[in-house]
Amino acid sequence: MDLKDKLRGAIRNFYSDTELKIKHKILEAYTCEMKCYEGAHDIEKADQCAAECRSMQTPIREKLSEFPKFMEELSSSLDTCGKNEKCADKAISKFKSSLENLVSSFSNT
């Protein structure tokens, strides 16, 4: 396994961890929806509460769909960089920054 393969493996781990954070936010939205109906006496209020919870999922799912694009950009950048470490470092930093911005853009939902 060469350095490039190890680098890609480390990046995939970072990517997977970030993807898990996003999926955790989706799970929180489902949990929110279930709590709306637990012991509910007013079905209209419970339905309204559940609709608000479901609305939290849409932007999260949209963000999740951006992940493959980031991986493709990174892979392409690393291929272009070849053995130029500064170029690779810059590509990795851009990738990490993109993912961190993606996660922070909805972390307060």
Short mmCIF file of C-alpha atoms in Angstrom, two decimals:
data_model
loop_
_atom_site.label_atom_id
_atom_site.label_comp_id
_atom_site.label_asym_id
_atom_site.label_seq_id
_atom_site.Cartn_x
_atom_site.Cartn_y
_atom_site.Cartn_z
CA MET A 1 0.00 0.00 0.00
CA ASP A 2 1.55 3.28 -1.05
CA LEU A 3 1.28 6.66 0.62
CA LYS A 4 -1.57 7.76 -1.64
CA ASP A 5 -3.65 4.70 -0.65
CA LYS A 6 -2.98 5.33 3.04
CA LEU A 7 -3.94 8.96 2.61
CA ARG A 8 -7.16 8.06 0.86
CA GLY A 9 -7.94 5.57 3.65
CA ALA A 10 -7.46 8.22 6.32
CA ILE A 11 -9.65 10.61 4.36
CA ARG A 12 -12.37 7.97 3.96
CA ASN A 13 -12.34 7.52 7.75
CA PHE A 14 -12.78 11.27 8.24
CA TYR A 15 -15.54 11.25 5.62
CA SER A 16 -17.31 8.30 7.27
CA ASP A 17 -17.16 9.97 10.68
CA THR A 18 -18.67 13.14 9.24
CA GLU A 19 -21.35 11.14 7.43
CA LEU A 20 -22.23 9.46 10.73
CA LYS A 21 -22.69 12.87 12.35
CA ILE A 22 -25.16 13.79 9.63
CA LYS A 23 -27.03 10.49 9.93
CA HIS A 24 -27.18 11.05 13.69
CA LYS A 25 -28.97 14.35 13.02
CA ILE A 26 -31.51 12.50 10.85
CA LEU A 27 -32.03 9.98 13.65
CA GLU A 28 -32.62 12.88 16.06
CA ALA A 29 -35.35 14.15 13.74
CA TYR A 30 -37.04 10.72 13.72
CA THR A 31 -36.79 10.55 17.51
CA CYS A 32 -38.34 14.02 17.71
CA GLU A 33 -41.25 12.81 15.58
CA MET A 34 -41.84 9.74 17.76
CA LYS A 35 -41.84 11.88 20.91
CA CYS A 36 -44.62 14.02 19.42
CA TYR A 37 -46.96 11.03 19.47
CA GLU A 38 -45.89 9.42 22.76
CA GLY A 39 -48.74 9.93 25.20
CA ALA A 40 -50.34 12.54 22.94
CA HIS A 41 -53.96 13.44 23.67
CA ASP A 42 -54.39 16.07 20.96
CA ILE A 43 -53.73 14.44 17.58
CA GLU A 44 -53.67 17.76 15.72
CA LYS A 45 -50.94 19.14 17.97
CA ALA A 46 -49.03 15.87 17.69
CA ASP A 47 -49.32 15.97 13.88
CA GLN A 48 -48.09 19.58 13.84
CA CYS A 49 -45.17 18.71 16.10
CA ALA A 50 -44.29 15.71 13.89
CA ALA A 51 -44.44 17.85 10.74
CA GLU A 52 -41.94 20.27 12.30
CA CYS A 53 -39.63 17.36 13.10
CA ARG A 54 -39.91 16.00 9.54
CA SER A 55 -39.09 19.42 8.14
CA MET A 56 -35.73 19.21 9.94
CA GLN A 57 -34.83 16.16 7.84
CA THR A 58 -35.07 17.77 4.42
CA PRO A 59 -32.06 20.11 4.64
CA ILE A 60 -30.04 17.36 6.31
CA ARG A 61 -30.81 14.89 3.51
CA GLU A 62 -29.90 17.53 0.94
CA LYS A 63 -26.55 18.06 2.66
CA LEU A 64 -25.93 14.32 2.79
CA SER A 65 -26.33 14.14 -0.98
CA GLU A 66 -23.33 16.51 -1.36
CA PHE A 67 -20.87 13.98 0.10
CA PRO A 68 -20.04 12.05 -3.09
CA LYS A 69 -19.19 15.32 -4.84
CA PHE A 70 -16.60 16.17 -2.17
CA MET A 71 -14.99 12.73 -2.48
CA GLU A 72 -14.80 13.00 -6.27
CA GLU A 73 -13.23 16.46 -6.05
CA LEU A 74 -10.66 15.23 -3.55
CA SER A 75 -9.77 12.15 -5.56
CA SER A 76 -9.37 14.25 -8.69
CA SER A 77 -7.23 16.80 -6.84
CA LEU A 78 -4.97 14.09 -5.40
CA ASP A 79 -4.54 12.53 -8.84
CA THR A 80 -3.58 15.95 -10.22
CA CYS A 81 -1.16 16.59 -7.36
CA GLY A 82 0.80 13.40 -7.92
CA LYS A 83 3.71 13.39 -5.44
CA ASN A 84 3.54 17.12 -4.69
CA GLU A 85 2.93 17.09 -0.92
CA LYS A 86 2.03 20.78 -0.68
CA CYS A 87 -0.60 20.34 -3.37
CA ALA A 88 -1.99 17.24 -1.61
CA ASP A 89 -2.05 19.03 1.76
CA LYS A 90 -3.98 21.88 0.19
CA ALA A 91 -6.49 19.47 -1.41
CA ILE A 92 -7.00 17.66 1.90
CA SER A 93 -7.44 20.91 3.81
CA LYS A 94 -10.04 22.05 1.29
CA PHE A 95 -11.86 18.72 1.61
CA LYS A 96 -11.89 18.81 5.41
CA SER A 97 -13.00 22.42 5.41
CA SER A 98 -15.84 21.63 3.00
CA LEU A 99 -17.07 18.79 5.20
CA GLU A 100 -16.73 20.78 8.41
CA ASN A 101 -18.67 23.66 6.87
CA LEU A 102 -21.31 21.24 5.69
CA VAL A 103 -21.79 19.77 9.17
CA SER A 104 -21.72 23.12 10.95
CA SER A 105 -24.27 24.56 8.51
CA PHE A 106 -27.03 22.51 10.09
CA SER A 107 -25.63 21.50 13.49
CA ASN A 108 -27.89 24.00 15.23
CA THR A 109 -31.12 22.50 13.87
#
